[in-house]
Amino acid sequence: MRHRPIALDPAEVQVKISGGIRSGDVRRAREIVADLARLAHEPVLDARIKLTHEPGSRDAAKRCTARAVLDVQGRLIRAEAGARTTRAAIHLLADRLRARLLEATRDWENRRGRHHGRRLSPDRSDKERRIVRTFATGRALPDEAVVDMVDLDHDFLLFTEATTGQDSVVHRIRDGYRLAQLVPRPDLPAPICAAISISPLPAPRLTVEQAVERLELTGSRFVFFADAETGAGCVVHQRDDGDYGLVVTVH
């Protein structure tokens, strides 16, 4: 059974603006995103919008952009749209955000259906640890991924890097943050944040079982790897409940 939809108050939706944005467009964006929160499979913990108007943009069809990020119980749902006017961008954003939320809900219900009725034995041994699958965030720049990771209070965050389309991970290190990619691209512009260093090592190609074995042997917080069959970026980690977590990307 799904949770009963919980509506957000439009005043709870945080809006950041850049350029000449009318107050009516800000109000409309808040109302639309707050209403769409009802579609989420779990309560929306946070909702943020960024509205940008760039009159000098070379692409007139996208001089106005609207971006939204919803934190659905720890999973970030993103959508972005560009148009000639802010109002048009907001309505196009609504269509895309609605599609993202419905897709996330279907994924959640399918996973719940596969695991429904499954119970753990109270005397489960360490050798019987489950692998619990969750999904990564969507497309983002490394700097945005670091902000999301910090906001969620995570040690790492798997995401799809917006410039290259590569599955990547950011994680905390002693003196800042580190970005690891499936195949490092040193020719690309460096992240804006100076505290983000880039790993020169490609991700190893492993099965989930091999990744779990590496996790146990190294004692690391997590292992970032390319799935041996699909090549997609994945992360295995030790969960607080003793099970293994498997974070996968959705393309």
Short mmCIF file of N, CA and C in Angstrom, two decimals, residues 63-233:
data_model
loop_
_atom_site.label_atom_id
_atom_site.label_comp_id
_atom_site.label_asym_id
_atom_site.label_seq_id
_atom_site.Cartn_x
_atom_site.Cartn_y
_atom_site.Cartn_z
N ARG A 63 16.23 30.89 -23.39
CA ARG A 63 16.76 32.00 -22.61
C ARG A 63 16.21 32.00 -21.18
N CYS A 64 15.10 31.28 -20.99
CA CYS A 64 14.53 31.14 -19.64
C CYS A 64 14.59 29.68 -19.25
N THR A 65 15.10 29.39 -18.08
CA THR A 65 15.20 28.01 -17.61
C THR A 65 14.55 27.85 -16.25
N ALA A 66 14.04 26.66 -16.01
CA ALA A 66 13.43 26.32 -14.73
C ALA A 66 13.96 24.96 -14.31
N ARG A 67 14.48 24.87 -13.10
CA ARG A 67 15.02 23.61 -12.57
C ARG A 67 14.35 23.31 -11.24
N ALA A 68 14.14 22.03 -10.98
CA ALA A 68 13.53 21.62 -9.72
C ALA A 68 14.23 20.37 -9.18
N VAL A 69 14.38 20.31 -7.87
CA VAL A 69 14.93 19.13 -7.19
C VAL A 69 14.02 18.81 -6.01
N LEU A 70 13.50 17.58 -5.96
CA LEU A 70 12.67 17.13 -4.86
C LEU A 70 13.40 16.02 -4.11
N ASP A 71 13.46 16.14 -2.82
CA ASP A 71 14.05 15.10 -1.96
C ASP A 71 12.91 14.20 -1.49
N VAL A 72 12.80 13.04 -2.13
CA VAL A 72 11.74 12.08 -1.79
C VAL A 72 12.34 11.02 -0.87
N GLN A 73 12.27 11.30 0.41
CA GLN A 73 12.78 10.40 1.45
C GLN A 73 14.23 10.00 1.15
N GLY A 74 15.06 10.99 0.75
CA GLY A 74 16.47 10.71 0.50
C GLY A 74 16.84 10.49 -0.95
N ARG A 75 15.85 10.22 -1.80
CA ARG A 75 16.12 10.07 -3.23
C ARG A 75 15.80 11.38 -3.93
N LEU A 76 16.76 11.90 -4.70
CA LEU A 76 16.57 13.19 -5.35
C LEU A 76 15.97 13.01 -6.74
N ILE A 77 14.86 13.68 -6.98
CA ILE A 77 14.19 13.67 -8.28
C ILE A 77 14.42 15.03 -8.93
N ARG A 78 15.03 15.04 -10.12
CA ARG A 78 15.39 16.29 -10.78
C ARG A 78 14.64 16.45 -12.09
N ALA A 79 14.44 17.70 -12.49
CA ALA A 79 13.88 18.02 -13.80
C ALA A 79 14.34 19.41 -14.18
N GLU A 80 14.47 19.64 -15.48
CA GLU A 80 14.93 20.94 -15.98
C GLU A 80 14.27 21.20 -17.33
N ALA A 81 13.98 22.47 -17.62
CA ALA A 81 13.37 22.83 -18.90
C ALA A 81 13.78 24.24 -19.29
N GLY A 82 13.86 24.48 -20.59
CA GLY A 82 14.18 25.81 -21.10
C GLY A 82 13.14 26.23 -22.12
N ALA A 83 12.85 27.52 -22.19
CA ALA A 83 11.85 28.03 -23.13
C ALA A 83 12.10 29.52 -23.36
N ARG A 84 11.27 30.13 -24.23
CA ARG A 84 11.42 31.55 -24.54
C ARG A 84 10.96 32.44 -23.39
N THR A 85 9.99 31.96 -22.61
CA THR A 85 9.48 32.73 -21.48
C THR A 85 9.57 31.91 -20.21
N THR A 86 9.60 32.60 -19.08
CA THR A 86 9.67 31.89 -17.80
C THR A 86 8.42 31.05 -17.58
N ARG A 87 7.25 31.60 -17.91
CA ARG A 87 6.01 30.85 -17.73
C ARG A 87 6.01 29.55 -18.53
N ALA A 88 6.49 29.62 -19.78
CA ALA A 88 6.55 28.42 -20.61
C ALA A 88 7.53 27.40 -20.04
N ALA A 89 8.66 27.90 -19.55
CA ALA A 89 9.66 27.00 -18.97
C ALA A 89 9.10 26.29 -17.73
N ILE A 90 8.32 27.01 -16.94
CA ILE A 90 7.73 26.42 -15.74
C ILE A 90 6.76 25.30 -16.10
N HIS A 91 5.95 25.53 -17.10
CA HIS A 91 4.97 24.50 -17.48
C HIS A 91 5.63 23.29 -18.14
N LEU A 92 6.70 23.54 -18.89
CA LEU A 92 7.44 22.41 -19.45
C LEU A 92 8.15 21.65 -18.34
N LEU A 93 8.67 22.37 -17.36
CA LEU A 93 9.27 21.73 -16.19
C LEU A 93 8.27 20.84 -15.47
N ALA A 94 7.03 21.33 -15.34
CA ALA A 94 5.99 20.55 -14.66
C ALA A 94 5.75 19.23 -15.37
N ASP A 95 5.73 19.24 -16.71
CA ASP A 95 5.52 18.00 -17.46
C ASP A 95 6.66 17.02 -17.21
N ARG A 96 7.88 17.52 -17.21
CA ARG A 96 9.03 16.63 -17.02
C ARG A 96 9.13 16.12 -15.59
N LEU A 97 8.82 16.99 -14.64
CA LEU A 97 8.87 16.58 -13.25
C LEU A 97 7.78 15.55 -12.97
N ARG A 98 6.61 15.73 -13.55
CA ARG A 98 5.53 14.76 -13.39
C ARG A 98 5.98 13.39 -13.91
N ALA A 99 6.61 13.38 -15.08
CA ALA A 99 7.09 12.11 -15.65
C ALA A 99 8.14 11.46 -14.77
N ARG A 100 9.07 12.26 -14.22
CA ARG A 100 10.11 11.71 -13.34
C ARG A 100 9.49 11.10 -12.08
N LEU A 101 8.52 11.78 -11.51
CA LEU A 101 7.89 11.30 -10.28
C LEU A 101 7.12 10.02 -10.53
N LEU A 102 6.39 9.96 -11.64
CA LEU A 102 5.63 8.75 -11.97
C LEU A 102 6.56 7.57 -12.25
N GLU A 103 7.68 7.85 -12.93
CA GLU A 103 8.66 6.80 -13.19
C GLU A 103 9.26 6.29 -11.89
N ALA A 104 9.59 7.20 -10.98
CA ALA A 104 10.16 6.79 -9.69
C ALA A 104 9.15 5.97 -8.89
N THR A 105 7.89 6.35 -8.97
CA THR A 105 6.85 5.62 -8.25
C THR A 105 6.69 4.21 -8.80
N ARG A 106 6.71 4.08 -10.14
CA ARG A 106 6.61 2.74 -10.74
C ARG A 106 7.78 1.86 -10.33
N ASP A 107 9.00 2.44 -10.33
CA ASP A 107 10.17 1.67 -9.90
C ASP A 107 10.01 1.19 -8.47
N TRP A 108 9.54 2.11 -7.60
CA TRP A 108 9.37 1.78 -6.18
C TRP A 108 8.33 0.67 -6.01
N GLU A 109 7.21 0.76 -6.73
CA GLU A 109 6.15 -0.23 -6.59
C GLU A 109 6.59 -1.59 -7.13
N ASN A 110 7.38 -1.58 -8.23
CA ASN A 110 7.88 -2.84 -8.78
C ASN A 110 8.83 -3.52 -7.81
N ARG A 111 9.73 -2.72 -7.21
CA ARG A 111 10.66 -3.29 -6.25
C ARG A 111 9.92 -3.81 -5.02
N ARG A 112 8.93 -3.08 -4.59
CA ARG A 112 8.15 -3.49 -3.43
C ARG A 112 7.40 -4.79 -3.72
N GLY A 113 6.89 -4.90 -4.94
CA GLY A 113 6.18 -6.11 -5.31
C GLY A 113 7.08 -7.32 -5.34
N ARG A 114 8.33 -7.13 -5.80
CA ARG A 114 9.26 -8.26 -5.85
C ARG A 114 9.67 -8.73 -4.47
N HIS A 115 9.71 -7.79 -3.51
CA HIS A 115 10.18 -8.14 -2.15
C HIS A 115 9.03 -8.31 -1.16
N HIS A 116 7.79 -8.15 -1.62
CA HIS A 116 6.65 -8.24 -0.70
C HIS A 116 6.59 -9.61 -0.04
N GLY A 117 6.41 -9.61 1.25
CA GLY A 117 6.26 -10.86 1.99
C GLY A 117 7.56 -11.50 2.39
N ARG A 118 8.67 -10.96 1.94
CA ARG A 118 9.96 -11.53 2.27
C ARG A 118 10.35 -11.14 3.68
N ARG A 119 10.66 -12.09 4.50
CA ARG A 119 11.01 -11.83 5.89
C ARG A 119 12.39 -12.37 6.20
N LEU A 120 13.05 -11.70 7.09
CA LEU A 120 14.36 -12.15 7.52
C LEU A 120 14.24 -13.04 8.74
N SER A 121 15.09 -14.02 8.77
CA SER A 121 15.13 -14.88 9.95
C SER A 121 15.73 -14.11 11.11
N PRO A 122 15.13 -14.21 12.30
CA PRO A 122 15.66 -13.46 13.44
C PRO A 122 17.06 -13.87 13.82
N ASP A 123 17.49 -15.11 13.46
CA ASP A 123 18.84 -15.55 13.81
C ASP A 123 19.73 -15.58 12.56
N ARG A 124 19.48 -14.62 11.64
CA ARG A 124 20.25 -14.55 10.40
C ARG A 124 21.73 -14.36 10.71
N SER A 125 22.58 -15.15 10.09
CA SER A 125 24.02 -15.03 10.30
C SER A 125 24.61 -14.02 9.33
N ASP A 126 25.90 -13.68 9.55
CA ASP A 126 26.58 -12.73 8.69
C ASP A 126 26.64 -13.23 7.25
N LYS A 127 26.69 -14.55 7.06
CA LYS A 127 26.78 -15.11 5.72
C LYS A 127 25.47 -14.97 4.94
N GLU A 128 24.41 -14.60 5.60
CA GLU A 128 23.11 -14.49 4.96
C GLU A 128 22.69 -13.03 4.76
N ARG A 129 23.66 -12.13 4.73
CA ARG A 129 23.34 -10.73 4.52
C ARG A 129 22.67 -10.53 3.16
N ARG A 130 21.67 -9.68 3.15
CA ARG A 130 20.99 -9.36 1.91
C ARG A 130 21.75 -8.25 1.17
N ILE A 131 21.46 -8.13 -0.12
CA ILE A 131 21.92 -6.99 -0.90
C ILE A 131 20.69 -6.15 -1.20
N VAL A 132 20.65 -4.96 -0.64
CA VAL A 132 19.49 -4.08 -0.76
C VAL A 132 19.79 -3.04 -1.83
N ARG A 133 18.98 -3.04 -2.88
CA ARG A 133 19.22 -2.15 -4.01
C ARG A 133 18.50 -0.82 -3.85
N THR A 134 19.19 0.27 -4.15
CA THR A 134 18.59 1.59 -4.22
C THR A 134 19.08 2.25 -5.50
N PHE A 135 18.47 3.37 -5.85
CA PHE A 135 18.82 4.04 -7.10
C PHE A 135 19.58 5.33 -6.85
N ALA A 136 20.49 5.63 -7.79
CA ALA A 136 21.30 6.84 -7.70
C ALA A 136 20.47 8.06 -8.04
N THR A 137 21.06 9.23 -7.79
CA THR A 137 20.43 10.47 -8.22
C THR A 137 20.54 10.59 -9.73
N GLY A 138 19.93 11.62 -10.31
CA GLY A 138 19.95 11.80 -11.75
C GLY A 138 21.20 12.52 -12.23
N ARG A 139 21.07 13.23 -13.34
CA ARG A 139 22.20 13.97 -13.92
C ARG A 139 22.52 15.21 -13.09
N ALA A 140 23.79 15.47 -12.94
CA ALA A 140 24.22 16.64 -12.17
C ALA A 140 25.66 16.96 -12.52
N LEU A 141 26.08 18.18 -12.23
CA LEU A 141 27.49 18.54 -12.29
C LEU A 141 28.16 18.10 -10.99
N PRO A 142 29.46 17.85 -10.99
CA PRO A 142 30.13 17.40 -9.76
C PRO A 142 29.88 18.33 -8.58
N ASP A 143 29.89 19.65 -8.83
CA ASP A 143 29.67 20.59 -7.73
C ASP A 143 28.27 20.42 -7.15
N GLU A 144 27.27 20.20 -8.02
CA GLU A 144 25.90 19.99 -7.55
C GLU A 144 25.81 18.69 -6.76
N ALA A 145 26.51 17.66 -7.22
CA ALA A 145 26.48 16.38 -6.53
C ALA A 145 27.07 16.49 -5.13
N VAL A 146 28.14 17.27 -4.98
CA VAL A 146 28.73 17.47 -3.67
C VAL A 146 27.74 18.17 -2.74
N VAL A 147 27.06 19.19 -3.25
CA VAL A 147 26.07 19.89 -2.44
C VAL A 147 24.97 18.93 -2.00
N ASP A 148 24.49 18.09 -2.93
CA ASP A 148 23.45 17.11 -2.58
C ASP A 148 23.96 16.13 -1.53
N MET A 149 25.20 15.67 -1.69
CA MET A 149 25.78 14.72 -0.74
C MET A 149 25.86 15.33 0.65
N VAL A 150 26.31 16.58 0.72
CA VAL A 150 26.41 17.26 2.01
C VAL A 150 25.03 17.47 2.62
N ASP A 151 24.06 17.88 1.79
CA ASP A 151 22.71 18.11 2.30
C ASP A 151 22.10 16.83 2.86
N LEU A 152 22.41 15.69 2.22
CA LEU A 152 21.87 14.41 2.67
C LEU A 152 22.71 13.77 3.78
N ASP A 153 23.86 14.38 4.08
CA ASP A 153 24.77 13.87 5.11
C ASP A 153 25.27 12.47 4.76
N HIS A 154 25.60 12.25 3.48
CA HIS A 154 26.14 10.98 3.02
C HIS A 154 27.65 11.08 2.89
N ASP A 155 28.33 9.93 2.90
CA ASP A 155 29.77 9.90 2.68
C ASP A 155 30.12 9.86 1.20
N PHE A 156 29.18 9.42 0.37
CA PHE A 156 29.40 9.35 -1.08
C PHE A 156 28.06 9.55 -1.78
N LEU A 157 28.11 9.83 -3.08
CA LEU A 157 26.89 10.00 -3.86
C LEU A 157 27.16 9.55 -5.30
N LEU A 158 26.40 8.58 -5.76
CA LEU A 158 26.49 8.11 -7.14
C LEU A 158 25.54 8.93 -8.00
N PHE A 159 26.01 9.37 -9.17
CA PHE A 159 25.19 10.20 -10.05
C PHE A 159 25.70 10.07 -11.47
N THR A 160 24.97 10.64 -12.42
CA THR A 160 25.41 10.68 -13.81
C THR A 160 25.92 12.08 -14.11
N GLU A 161 27.20 12.19 -14.48
CA GLU A 161 27.81 13.49 -14.71
C GLU A 161 27.21 14.14 -15.95
N ALA A 162 26.71 15.37 -15.79
CA ALA A 162 25.89 16.00 -16.83
C ALA A 162 26.66 16.28 -18.11
N THR A 163 27.94 16.61 -18.02
CA THR A 163 28.70 16.98 -19.21
C THR A 163 29.06 15.77 -20.07
N THR A 164 29.50 14.70 -19.43
CA THR A 164 29.96 13.51 -20.18
C THR A 164 28.91 12.42 -20.28
N GLY A 165 27.90 12.44 -19.42
CA GLY A 165 26.93 11.35 -19.38
C GLY A 165 27.48 10.12 -18.68
N GLN A 166 28.64 10.26 -18.04
CA GLN A 166 29.27 9.12 -17.37
C GLN A 166 28.72 8.94 -15.96
N ASP A 167 28.54 7.69 -15.57
CA ASP A 167 28.22 7.40 -14.17
C ASP A 167 29.45 7.71 -13.34
N SER A 168 29.26 8.46 -12.27
CA SER A 168 30.38 8.94 -11.46
C SER A 168 29.99 8.92 -9.99
N VAL A 169 30.99 9.10 -9.13
CA VAL A 169 30.73 9.16 -7.70
C VAL A 169 31.57 10.27 -7.09
N VAL A 170 30.99 11.02 -6.18
CA VAL A 170 31.75 11.96 -5.36
C VAL A 170 31.75 11.42 -3.94
N HIS A 171 32.85 11.66 -3.24
CA HIS A 171 32.92 11.17 -1.86
C HIS A 171 33.83 12.08 -1.05
N ARG A 172 33.70 11.96 0.24
CA ARG A 172 34.49 12.79 1.15
C ARG A 172 35.90 12.22 1.30
N ILE A 173 36.88 13.10 1.34
CA ILE A 173 38.24 12.73 1.71
C ILE A 173 38.69 13.68 2.82
N ARG A 174 39.88 13.49 3.32
CA ARG A 174 40.33 14.24 4.50
C ARG A 174 40.31 15.76 4.28
N ASP A 175 40.75 16.19 3.09
CA ASP A 175 40.88 17.63 2.86
C ASP A 175 39.90 18.16 1.81
N GLY A 176 38.78 17.48 1.63
CA GLY A 176 37.79 17.97 0.67
C GLY A 176 36.94 16.85 0.11
N TYR A 177 36.83 16.82 -1.21
CA TYR A 177 35.99 15.84 -1.89
C TYR A 177 36.73 15.29 -3.11
N ARG A 178 36.30 14.11 -3.55
CA ARG A 178 36.96 13.48 -4.70
C ARG A 178 35.90 12.98 -5.67
N LEU A 179 36.21 13.14 -6.95
CA LEU A 179 35.33 12.69 -8.03
C LEU A 179 35.99 11.50 -8.72
N ALA A 180 35.24 10.39 -8.85
CA ALA A 180 35.72 9.22 -9.58
C ALA A 180 34.73 8.94 -10.70
N GLN A 181 35.24 8.62 -11.88
CA GLN A 181 34.41 8.34 -13.04
C GLN A 181 34.71 6.96 -13.58
N LEU A 182 33.79 6.42 -14.40
CA LEU A 182 34.04 5.12 -15.01
C LEU A 182 35.32 5.17 -15.82
N VAL A 183 35.45 6.20 -16.66
CA VAL A 183 36.67 6.44 -17.44
C VAL A 183 37.06 7.89 -17.23
N PRO A 184 38.14 8.18 -16.50
CA PRO A 184 38.52 9.57 -16.22
C PRO A 184 38.71 10.38 -17.50
N ARG A 185 38.28 11.65 -17.44
CA ARG A 185 38.41 12.57 -18.58
C ARG A 185 39.18 13.80 -18.13
N PRO A 186 40.49 13.74 -18.11
CA PRO A 186 41.29 14.89 -17.65
C PRO A 186 41.21 16.09 -18.59
N ASP A 187 40.69 15.87 -19.82
CA ASP A 187 40.61 16.97 -20.78
C ASP A 187 39.43 17.89 -20.53
N LEU A 188 38.51 17.47 -19.67
CA LEU A 188 37.32 18.27 -19.41
C LEU A 188 37.63 19.37 -18.40
N PRO A 189 36.82 20.45 -18.40
CA PRO A 189 37.01 21.51 -17.41
C PRO A 189 36.91 20.96 -15.99
N ALA A 190 37.75 21.45 -15.11
CA ALA A 190 37.73 20.99 -13.72
C ALA A 190 36.48 21.50 -13.02
N PRO A 191 36.03 20.80 -11.97
CA PRO A 191 34.89 21.30 -11.19
C PRO A 191 35.15 22.71 -10.67
N ILE A 192 34.09 23.47 -10.53
CA ILE A 192 34.23 24.85 -10.04
C ILE A 192 34.79 24.87 -8.63
N CYS A 193 34.33 23.95 -7.82
CA CYS A 193 34.78 23.90 -6.42
C CYS A 193 36.22 23.39 -6.36
N ALA A 194 37.11 24.20 -5.82
CA ALA A 194 38.53 23.83 -5.76
C ALA A 194 38.77 22.65 -4.83
N ALA A 195 37.83 22.38 -3.94
CA ALA A 195 38.01 21.29 -2.97
C ALA A 195 37.72 19.92 -3.57
N ILE A 196 37.31 19.87 -4.87
CA ILE A 196 37.02 18.59 -5.52
C ILE A 196 38.21 18.17 -6.37
N SER A 197 38.89 17.11 -5.98
CA SER A 197 39.96 16.55 -6.79
C SER A 197 39.40 15.41 -7.64
N ILE A 198 40.13 15.04 -8.70
CA ILE A 198 39.64 14.04 -9.64
C ILE A 198 40.55 12.82 -9.61
N SER A 199 39.96 11.66 -9.44
CA SER A 199 40.74 10.42 -9.43
C SER A 199 41.18 10.08 -10.85
N PRO A 200 42.45 9.72 -11.04
CA PRO A 200 42.93 9.35 -12.38
C PRO A 200 42.68 7.89 -12.72
N LEU A 201 42.11 7.14 -11.79
CA LEU A 201 41.95 5.69 -11.98
C LEU A 201 40.57 5.37 -12.53
N PRO A 202 40.48 4.50 -13.54
CA PRO A 202 39.17 4.06 -14.03
C PRO A 202 38.52 3.11 -13.04
N ALA A 203 37.21 3.01 -13.10
CA ALA A 203 36.50 2.11 -12.21
C ALA A 203 36.73 0.66 -12.64
N PRO A 204 36.98 -0.24 -11.70
CA PRO A 204 37.17 -1.65 -12.07
C PRO A 204 35.87 -2.27 -12.56
N ARG A 205 35.98 -3.21 -13.48
CA ARG A 205 34.79 -3.91 -13.99
C ARG A 205 34.61 -5.18 -13.17
N LEU A 206 33.51 -5.24 -12.40
CA LEU A 206 33.29 -6.34 -11.45
C LEU A 206 31.85 -6.81 -11.49
N THR A 207 31.64 -8.01 -11.00
CA THR A 207 30.29 -8.45 -10.69
C THR A 207 29.93 -7.91 -9.31
N VAL A 208 28.67 -7.97 -8.95
CA VAL A 208 28.27 -7.50 -7.62
C VAL A 208 28.97 -8.33 -6.54
N GLU A 209 29.06 -9.64 -6.78
CA GLU A 209 29.71 -10.52 -5.80
C GLU A 209 31.18 -10.15 -5.62
N GLN A 210 31.87 -9.84 -6.73
CA GLN A 210 33.27 -9.45 -6.64
C GLN A 210 33.43 -8.11 -5.92
N ALA A 211 32.49 -7.20 -6.16
CA ALA A 211 32.54 -5.90 -5.49
C ALA A 211 32.34 -6.06 -3.99
N VAL A 212 31.41 -6.93 -3.59
CA VAL A 212 31.19 -7.18 -2.16
C VAL A 212 32.43 -7.79 -1.53
N GLU A 213 33.07 -8.72 -2.25
CA GLU A 213 34.29 -9.34 -1.74
C GLU A 213 35.39 -8.30 -1.57
N ARG A 214 35.52 -7.39 -2.54
CA ARG A 214 36.52 -6.33 -2.43
C ARG A 214 36.21 -5.41 -1.25
N LEU A 215 34.94 -5.13 -1.04
CA LEU A 215 34.52 -4.29 0.09
C LEU A 215 34.97 -4.91 1.40
N GLU A 216 34.77 -6.23 1.52
CA GLU A 216 35.14 -6.92 2.76
C GLU A 216 36.65 -6.98 2.93
N LEU A 217 37.38 -7.23 1.83
CA LEU A 217 38.83 -7.38 1.93
C LEU A 217 39.53 -6.07 2.25
N THR A 218 39.04 -4.97 1.67
CA THR A 218 39.71 -3.68 1.85
C THR A 218 39.24 -2.93 3.09
N GLY A 219 38.03 -3.24 3.57
CA GLY A 219 37.48 -2.50 4.70
C GLY A 219 37.09 -1.08 4.34
N SER A 220 36.94 -0.82 3.05
CA SER A 220 36.57 0.53 2.59
C SER A 220 35.12 0.84 2.95
N ARG A 221 34.79 2.14 2.90
CA ARG A 221 33.41 2.55 3.16
C ARG A 221 32.50 2.12 2.02
N PHE A 222 33.04 2.09 0.79
CA PHE A 222 32.25 1.71 -0.37
C PHE A 222 33.20 1.30 -1.49
N VAL A 223 32.65 0.65 -2.51
CA VAL A 223 33.40 0.29 -3.71
C VAL A 223 32.61 0.77 -4.92
N PHE A 224 33.23 1.62 -5.73
CA PHE A 224 32.64 2.11 -6.97
C PHE A 224 33.17 1.24 -8.11
N PHE A 225 32.26 0.72 -8.94
CA PHE A 225 32.69 -0.20 -9.99
C PHE A 225 31.76 -0.13 -11.19
N ALA A 226 32.24 -0.69 -12.31
CA ALA A 226 31.42 -0.83 -13.52
C ALA A 226 30.87 -2.25 -13.53
N ASP A 227 29.56 -2.36 -13.68
CA ASP A 227 28.92 -3.67 -13.69
C ASP A 227 29.52 -4.53 -14.82
N ALA A 228 29.89 -5.76 -14.49
CA ALA A 228 30.57 -6.63 -15.45
C ALA A 228 29.72 -6.91 -16.69
N GLU A 229 28.40 -6.90 -16.56
CA GLU A 229 27.53 -7.20 -17.69
C GLU A 229 27.12 -5.96 -18.46
N THR A 230 26.70 -4.91 -17.75
CA THR A 230 26.13 -3.74 -18.41
C THR A 230 27.11 -2.59 -18.58
N GLY A 231 28.17 -2.56 -17.76
CA GLY A 231 29.10 -1.45 -17.79
C GLY A 231 28.62 -0.23 -17.03
N ALA A 232 27.43 -0.29 -16.45
CA ALA A 232 26.87 0.85 -15.71
C ALA A 232 27.60 1.03 -14.38
N GLY A 233 27.66 2.28 -13.93
CA GLY A 233 28.30 2.56 -12.66
C GLY A 233 27.46 2.11 -11.47
#
